[in-house]
PDB file of C-alpha atoms and ligand atoms in Angstrom:
ATOM      1  CA  MET A  21      98.419 320.273  17.074  1.00 96.00           C
ATOM      2  CA  LYS A  22     100.697 317.339  19.084  1.00 98.00           C
ATOM      3  CA  ARG A  23      99.591 313.759  18.685  1.00 98.00           C
ATOM      4  CA  ILE A  24      99.344 311.414  21.104  1.00 98.00           C
ATOM      5  CA  LEU A  25      99.030 307.721  20.386  1.00 99.00           C
ATOM      6  CA  PHE A  26      97.103 305.241  22.853  1.00 99.00           C
ATOM      7  CA  ILE A  27      98.052 301.497  22.898  1.00 99.00           C
ATOM      8  CA  VAL A  28      95.295 299.868  24.756  1.00 98.00           C
ATOM      9  CA  GLY A  29      96.352 296.232  25.872  1.00 98.00           C
ATOM     10  CA  SER A  30      93.308 294.540  26.224  1.00 98.00           C
ATOM     11  CA  LEU A  31      91.694 292.785  22.879  1.00 98.00           C
ATOM     12  CA  ARG A  32      88.590 292.273  25.019  1.00 97.00           C
ATOM     13  CA  GLU A  33      85.482 293.757  22.838  1.00 95.00           C
ATOM     14  CA  GLY A  34      84.351 295.040  26.960  1.00 96.00           C
ATOM     15  CA  SER A  35      87.669 296.405  27.755  1.00 98.00           C
ATOM     16  CA  PHE A  36      87.739 298.363  31.482  1.00 98.00           C
ATOM     17  CA  ASN A  37      90.877 299.864  29.842  1.00 98.00           C
ATOM     18  CA  ARG A  38      89.678 300.882  26.673  1.00 98.00           C
ATOM     19  CA  GLN A  39      87.221 302.453  28.756  1.00 98.00           C
ATOM     20  CA  LEU A  40      89.752 303.827  30.872  1.00 98.00           C
ATOM     21  CA  ALA A  41      91.349 305.718  27.545  1.00 98.00           C
ATOM     22  CA  ARG A  42      88.332 306.704  26.579  1.00 98.00           C
ATOM     23  CA  GLU A  43      87.876 308.683  29.535  1.00 98.00           C
ATOM     24  CA  ALA A  44      91.377 310.124  29.153  1.00 98.00           C
ATOM     25  CA  GLU A  45      90.374 310.830  25.593  1.00 98.00           C
ATOM     26  CA  GLN A  46      87.520 312.720  26.835  1.00 98.00           C
ATOM     27  CA  MET A  47      89.695 314.733  29.588  1.00 98.00           C
ATOM     28  CA  ILE A  48      92.198 315.784  26.637  1.00 98.00           C
ATOM     29  CA  GLY A  49      89.067 316.820  24.378  1.00 98.00           C
ATOM     30  CA  LEU A  50      90.413 318.854  21.582  1.00 98.00           C
ATOM     31  CA  ARG A  51      93.787 319.792  23.127  1.00 98.00           C
ATOM     32  CA  ALA A  52      95.947 316.958  21.357  1.00 98.00           C
ATOM     33  CA  LYS A  53      94.987 314.045  18.380  1.00 98.00           C
ATOM     34  CA  VAL A  54      94.571 311.325  20.193  1.00 98.00           C
ATOM     35  CA  THR A  55      94.685 307.928  17.923  1.00 98.00           C
ATOM     36  CA  TYR A  56      94.284 304.633  18.446  1.00 98.00           C
ATOM     37  CA  LEU A  57      96.746 302.001  17.832  1.00 98.00           C
ATOM     38  CA  ASP A  58      95.857 298.793  15.574  1.00 98.00           C
ATOM     39  CA  TYR A  59      97.985 296.521  16.157  1.00 98.00           C
ATOM     40  CA  THR A  60      95.667 293.282  14.724  1.00 95.00           C
ATOM     41  CA  ASN A  61      97.729 292.135  11.918  1.00 97.00           C
ATOM     42  CA  VAL A  62     101.377 292.853  13.507  1.00 98.00           C
ATOM     43  CA  PRO A  63     102.469 289.395  13.401  1.00 98.00           C
ATOM     44  CA  LEU A  64     104.366 287.719  16.727  1.00 98.00           C
ATOM     45  CA  ILE A  65     108.008 288.683  16.960  1.00 98.00           C
ATOM     46  CA  ASN A  66     110.211 285.704  14.413  1.00 98.00           C
ATOM     47  CA  GLN A  67     113.698 286.871  13.444  1.00 97.00           C
ATOM     48  CA  ASP A  68     113.321 285.059  10.171  1.00 97.00           C
ATOM     49  CA  ILE A  69     110.712 287.339   9.344  1.00 97.00           C
ATOM     50  CA  GLU A  70     112.357 290.318  10.784  1.00 97.00           C
ATOM     51  CA  PHE A  71     114.106 291.567   7.249  1.00 96.00           C
ATOM     52  CA  PRO A  72     112.425 293.409   4.953  1.00 94.00           C
ATOM     53  CA  GLU A  73     110.154 294.311   7.788  1.00 95.00           C
ATOM     54  CA  PRO A  74     107.047 293.539   7.562  1.00 97.00           C
ATOM     55  CA  GLU A  75     104.362 295.696   6.132  1.00 98.00           C
ATOM     56  CA  ALA A  76     102.453 295.612   9.430  1.00 98.00           C
ATOM     57  CA  VAL A  77     105.575 296.169  11.455  1.00 98.00           C
ATOM     58  CA  GLY A  78     106.413 299.277   9.233  1.00 98.00           C
ATOM     59  CA  ARG A  79     103.274 301.111   9.637  1.00 98.00           C
ATOM     60  CA  LEU A  80     103.261 300.156  13.377  1.00 98.00           C
ATOM     61  CA  ARG A  81     106.990 302.006  13.437  1.00 98.00           C
ATOM     62  CA  ALA A  82     105.979 304.833  11.228  1.00 98.00           C
ATOM     63  CA  THR A  83     102.883 305.316  13.399  1.00 98.00           C
ATOM     64  CA  VAL A  84     105.042 306.139  16.525  1.00 98.00           C
ATOM     65  CA  LYS A  85     107.487 307.778  14.663  1.00 98.00           C
ATOM     66  CA  GLU A  86     105.062 310.247  14.041  1.00 98.00           C
ATOM     67  CA  ALA A  87     103.600 310.500  17.825  1.00 98.00           C
ATOM     68  CA  ASP A  88     104.444 312.830  20.162  1.00 98.00           C
ATOM     69  CA  GLY A  89     103.833 311.020  23.025  1.00 98.00           C
ATOM     70  CA  ILE A  90     102.061 307.438  24.051  1.00 98.00           C
ATOM     71  CA  TRP A  91      99.993 306.438  26.470  1.00 99.00           C
ATOM     72  CA  VAL A  92      99.382 302.791  27.272  1.00 99.00           C
ATOM     73  CA  PHE A  93      96.245 301.682  28.821  1.00 99.00           C
ATOM     74  CA  THR A  94      97.196 297.851  29.884  1.00 98.00           C
ATOM     75  CA  PRO A  95      95.488 295.574  32.143  1.00 98.00           C
ATOM     76  CA  GLU A  96      97.571 292.982  34.358  1.00 98.00           C
ATOM     77  CA  TYR A  97      98.176 289.738  33.745  1.00 98.00           C
ATOM     78  CA  ASN A  98      99.210 287.354  35.903  1.00 98.00           C
ATOM     79  CA  PHE A  99     101.510 290.033  37.657  1.00 98.00           C
ATOM     80  CA  SER A 100     102.815 291.569  34.513  1.00 98.00           C
ATOM     81  CA  TYR A 101     101.680 292.787  30.683  1.00 98.00           C
ATOM     82  CA  PRO A 102      99.980 290.890  28.273  1.00 98.00           C
ATOM     83  CA  GLY A 103     102.308 289.005  25.776  1.00 98.00           C
ATOM     84  CA  HIS A 104     100.857 291.298  23.019  1.00 98.00           C
ATOM     85  CA  VAL A 105     101.875 294.439  24.874  1.00 98.00           C
ATOM     86  CA  LYS A 106     105.630 292.771  25.107  1.00 98.00           C
ATOM     87  CA  ASN A 107     105.542 291.564  21.599  1.00 98.00           C
ATOM     88  CA  LEU A 108     104.582 295.209  19.981  1.00 98.00           C
ATOM     89  CA  PHE A 109     108.074 296.706  22.121  1.00 98.00           C
ATOM     90  CA  ASP A 110     109.941 293.521  20.905  1.00 98.00           C
ATOM     91  CA  TRP A 111     109.177 294.408  17.528  1.00 98.00           C
ATOM     92  CA  LEU A 112     110.490 298.123  18.349  1.00 98.00           C
ATOM     93  CA  SER A 113     113.199 297.356  20.107  1.00 98.00           C
ATOM     94  CA  ARG A 114     114.818 295.610  16.896  1.00 97.00           C
ATOM     95  CA  PRO A 115     116.711 297.409  14.215  1.00 93.00           C
ATOM     96  CA  VAL A 116     114.978 298.335  10.756  1.00 89.00           C
ATOM     97  CA  VAL A 117     117.965 297.478   8.668  1.00 90.00           C
ATOM     98  CA  ALA A 118     119.849 294.114   9.783  1.00 92.00           C
ATOM     99  CA  ASN A 119     122.729 294.729  12.139  1.00 92.00           C
ATOM    100  CA  ASP A 120     122.685 298.138  12.174  1.00 93.00           C
ATOM    101  CA  TYR A 121     122.817 298.889  16.154  1.00 93.00           C
ATOM    102  CA  GLU A 122     123.620 302.938  15.208  1.00 94.00           C
ATOM    103  CA  THR A 123     120.357 304.403  14.649  1.00 95.00           C
ATOM    104  CA  PRO A 124     118.175 304.730  17.228  1.00 95.00           C
ATOM    105  CA  THR A 125     114.989 302.660  17.208  1.00 97.00           C
ATOM    106  CA  VAL A 126     111.509 304.722  17.044  1.00 96.00           C
ATOM    107  CA  ILE A 127     110.857 303.739  21.536  1.00 98.00           C
ATOM    108  CA  ASN A 128     113.876 305.619  22.381  1.00 97.00           C
ATOM    109  CA  GLY A 129     113.320 309.102  23.759  1.00 98.00           C
ATOM    110  CA  LYS A 130     109.590 308.684  23.273  1.00 98.00           C
ATOM    111  CA  LYS A 131     107.277 310.061  26.317  1.00 98.00           C
ATOM    112  CA  VAL A 132     105.117 307.705  27.413  1.00 98.00           C
ATOM    113  CA  ALA A 133     101.881 307.312  30.053  1.00 99.00           C
ATOM    114  CA  LEU A 134     101.038 304.599  32.147  1.00 99.00           C
ATOM    115  CA  SER A 135      97.467 303.582  33.254  1.00 99.00           C
ATOM    116  CA  GLY A 136      95.547 300.591  34.200  1.00 98.00           C
ATOM    117  CA  ALA A 137      92.484 299.078  35.094  1.00 98.00           C
ATOM    118  CA  GLY A 138      92.676 295.740  37.071  1.00 98.00           C
ATOM    119  CA  GLY A 139      92.098 293.799  40.622  1.00 97.00           C
ATOM    120  CA  LYS A 140      93.081 295.215  43.756  1.00 97.00           C
ATOM    121  CA  MET A 141      96.849 295.978  43.326  1.00 98.00           C
ATOM    122  CA  ALA A 142      95.366 298.100  40.483  1.00 98.00           C
ATOM    123  CA  THR A 143      98.216 297.080  37.697  1.00 98.00           C
ATOM    124  CA  ALA A 144     101.106 297.782  39.912  1.00 98.00           C
ATOM    125  CA  LYS A 145     103.295 295.026  38.854  1.00 98.00           C
ATOM    126  CA  CYS A 146     102.388 295.254  35.106  1.00 98.00           C
ATOM    127  CA  ARG A 147     103.248 299.296  35.423  1.00 98.00           C
ATOM    128  CA  GLU A 148     106.113 298.156  37.514  1.00 98.00           C
ATOM    129  CA  LYS A 149     107.384 295.665  34.580  1.00 98.00           C
ATOM    130  CA  LEU A 150     106.498 297.865  31.473  1.00 98.00           C
ATOM    131  CA  THR A 151     108.154 300.660  32.964  1.00 98.00           C
ATOM    132  CA  GLU A 152     111.623 298.761  33.347  1.00 98.00           C
ATOM    133  CA  LEU A 153     111.426 297.203  29.596  1.00 98.00           C
ATOM    134  CA  LEU A 154     110.397 300.695  28.401  1.00 98.00           C
ATOM    135  CA  THR A 155     113.295 302.731  30.474  1.00 98.00           C
ATOM    136  CA  PHE A 156     115.682 299.595  28.873  1.00 98.00           C
ATOM    137  CA  LEU A 157     114.417 300.280  25.395  1.00 98.00           C
ATOM    138  CA  LYS A 158     115.201 304.447  26.401  1.00 98.00           C
ATOM    139  CA  ALA A 159     111.930 305.865  25.761  1.00 98.00           C
ATOM    140  CA  ASP A 160     110.995 308.442  28.962  1.00 98.00           C
ATOM    141  CA  VAL A 161     107.890 306.716  31.202  1.00 98.00           C
ATOM    142  CA  MET A 162     106.267 309.970  32.826  1.00 98.00           C
ATOM    143  CA  GLU A 163     104.862 310.121  36.694  1.00 98.00           C
ATOM    144  CA  PRO A 164     102.477 309.858  37.960  1.00 98.00           C
ATOM    145  CA  GLN A 165     100.557 306.824  36.677  1.00 98.00           C
ATOM    146  CA  THR A 166      97.120 306.067  37.079  1.00 98.00           C
ATOM    147  CA  GLY A 167      95.921 302.778  38.439  1.00 98.00           C
ATOM    148  CA  ILE A 168      92.391 301.892  38.658  1.00 98.00           C
ATOM    149  CA  ALA A 169      90.790 298.941  40.841  1.00 98.00           C
ATOM    150  CA  LEU A 170      88.139 298.250  39.901  1.00 97.00           C
ATOM    151  CA  ASN A 171      85.631 297.904  41.867  1.00 95.00           C
ATOM    152  CA  VAL A 172      82.527 295.028  42.499  1.00 93.00           C
ATOM    153  CA  GLU A 173      79.842 297.004  40.098  1.00 93.00           C
ATOM    154  CA  ALA A 174      82.703 297.142  37.412  1.00 96.00           C
ATOM    155  CA  TRP A 175      82.959 293.546  37.455  1.00 94.00           C
ATOM    156  CA  THR A 176      79.409 292.580  38.060  1.00 95.00           C
ATOM    157  CA  GLU A 177      77.789 295.376  34.773  1.00 96.00           C
ATOM    158  CA  GLY A 178      81.138 295.480  32.548  1.00 96.00           C
ATOM    159  CA  ARG A 179      81.183 299.369  32.629  1.00 97.00           C
ATOM    160  CA  MET A 180      83.746 301.706  34.959  1.00 97.00           C
ATOM    161  CA  ILE A 181      83.013 303.858  37.109  1.00 95.00           C
ATOM    162  CA  LEU A 182      85.453 306.158  37.960  1.00 97.00           C
ATOM    163  CA  SER A 183      85.120 308.042  41.515  1.00 96.00           C
ATOM    164  CA  ASP A 184      85.770 311.141  42.474  1.00 98.00           C
ATOM    165  CA  GLU A 185      89.454 310.739  43.242  1.00 97.00           C
ATOM    166  CA  GLN A 186      90.031 307.748  40.531  1.00 98.00           C
ATOM    167  CA  LYS A 187      89.071 310.966  37.982  1.00 98.00           C
ATOM    168  CA  VAL A 188      91.192 313.698  39.950  1.00 98.00           C
ATOM    169  CA  ALA A 189      94.010 311.266  39.453  1.00 98.00           C
ATOM    170  CA  LEU A 190      93.288 310.596  35.927  1.00 98.00           C
ATOM    171  CA  LYS A 191      93.091 314.329  35.056  1.00 98.00           C
ATOM    172  CA  ASN A 192      96.613 314.762  36.795  1.00 98.00           C
ATOM    173  CA  GLN A 193      98.094 312.660  34.801  1.00 98.00           C
ATOM    174  CA  VAL A 194      96.879 314.151  31.107  1.00 98.00           C
ATOM    175  CA  GLU A 195      97.599 317.209  33.000  1.00 98.00           C
ATOM    176  CA  ALA A 196     101.037 316.216  33.362  1.00 98.00           C
ATOM    177  CA  PHE A 197     101.633 314.535  30.086  1.00 98.00           C
ATOM    178  CA  LEU A 198      99.854 317.302  27.767  1.00 98.00           C
ATOM    179  CA  LYS A 199     102.541 319.365  29.491  1.00 98.00           C
ATOM    180  CA  ILE A 200     105.449 317.332  28.290  1.00 97.00           C
ATOM    181  CA  VAL A 201     104.340 315.907  24.831  1.00 97.00           C
TER     182      VAL A 201
HETATM  183  C1  FMN B 131      95.615 286.142  31.752  1.00 80.58           C
HETATM  184  C2  FMN B 131      95.159 286.699  32.834  1.00 80.58           C
HETATM  185  C3  FMN B 131      95.392 286.573  33.662  1.00 80.58           C
HETATM  186  C4  FMN B 131      95.498 287.688  34.728  1.00 80.58           C
HETATM  187  N1  FMN B 131      96.501 288.282  35.597  1.00 80.58           N
HETATM  188  C5  FMN B 131      95.593 289.166  36.234  1.00 80.58           C
HETATM  189  C6  FMN B 131      96.895 290.226  37.618  1.00 80.58           C
HETATM  190  O1  FMN B 131      97.898 289.024  37.699  1.00 80.58           O
HETATM  191  N2  FMN B 131      95.986 291.180  38.067  1.00 80.58           N
HETATM  192  C7  FMN B 131      95.206 292.002  37.757  1.00 80.58           C
HETATM  193  O2  FMN B 131      95.327 292.100  38.742  1.00 80.58           O
HETATM  194  N3  FMN B 131      94.259 291.280  37.079  1.00 80.58           N
HETATM  195  C8  FMN B 131      94.295 289.996  36.373  1.00 80.58           C
HETATM  196  N4  FMN B 131      93.825 289.277  35.375  1.00 80.58           N
HETATM  197  C9  FMN B 131      92.307 289.866  35.682  1.00 80.58           C
HETATM  198  C10 FMN B 131      92.417 290.973  34.896  1.00 80.58           C
HETATM  199  O3  FMN B 131      92.541 292.219  35.455  1.00 80.58           O
HETATM  200  C11 FMN B 131      91.123 291.751  34.439  1.00 80.58           C
HETATM  201  O4  FMN B 131      90.674 290.398  33.352  1.00 80.58           O
HETATM  202  C12 FMN B 131      90.568 292.683  33.259  1.00 80.58           C
HETATM  203  O5  FMN B 131      89.290 293.176  32.903  1.00 80.58           O
HETATM  204  C13 FMN B 131      91.285 292.979  32.080  1.00 80.58           C
HETATM  205  O6  FMN B 131      91.417 294.186  31.346  1.00 80.58           O
HETATM  206  P1  FMN B 131      90.681 294.292  30.359  1.00 80.58           P
HETATM  207  O7  FMN B 131      89.183 294.748  30.828  1.00 80.58           O
HETATM  208  O8  FMN B 131      90.883 296.000  29.778  1.00 80.58           O
HETATM  209  O9  FMN B 131      90.781 293.304  29.414  1.00 80.58           O
HETATM  210  C14 FMN B 131      94.040 288.449  34.498  1.00 80.58           C
HETATM  211  C15 FMN B 131      93.241 287.870  33.731  1.00 80.58           C
HETATM  212  C16 FMN B 131      93.891 286.944  32.915  1.00 80.58           C
HETATM  213  C17 FMN B 131      93.326 286.929  30.844  1.00 80.58           C
END
């Protein structure tokens, strides 16, 4: 069975992006094994502690390596992606052995899907910049992406209810991703 690693780019308990990930997980059902990345212990990137790799970074790399695809669900922070999301990809961009730039990183060639729930622009700027970053890291960013512009009820009640149109968009992304992983 294919393994898909979900990365939720929000640390917030009631995160709408986590809710979106759960919707996608339900749509995937038993067709792939979905796991959520726990990156709480991944330190901030610091070249002083790169080698030997910190334990949490080793776990991060191993988890990414064994995944057939990665799906990032992230909020947009100030027209970009959150700093802790960048931190993960900064670690994943680095060699495991000092000065070994020959061995491909675990993110190189990885199939990545992007989605996000946020304000009016439905995280378009965030996904644009994340696409640029991941392309630079030689990941394979797939289309379509799903952007959810949260409605008033979501903001007031803390619960995201997808419209039929949004459900179709997410379902299309699920089907497209399952085809390529
Ligand atoms: C530092 C910060 C910057 C933000 N900037 C944006 C932004 O540029 N665009 C946007 O749509 N929402 C922005 N927001 C609002 C988030 O979209 C909103 O808080 C959203 O609920 C976060 O996702 P989550 O529910 O998964 O935590 C920002 C929030 C924070 C904390």
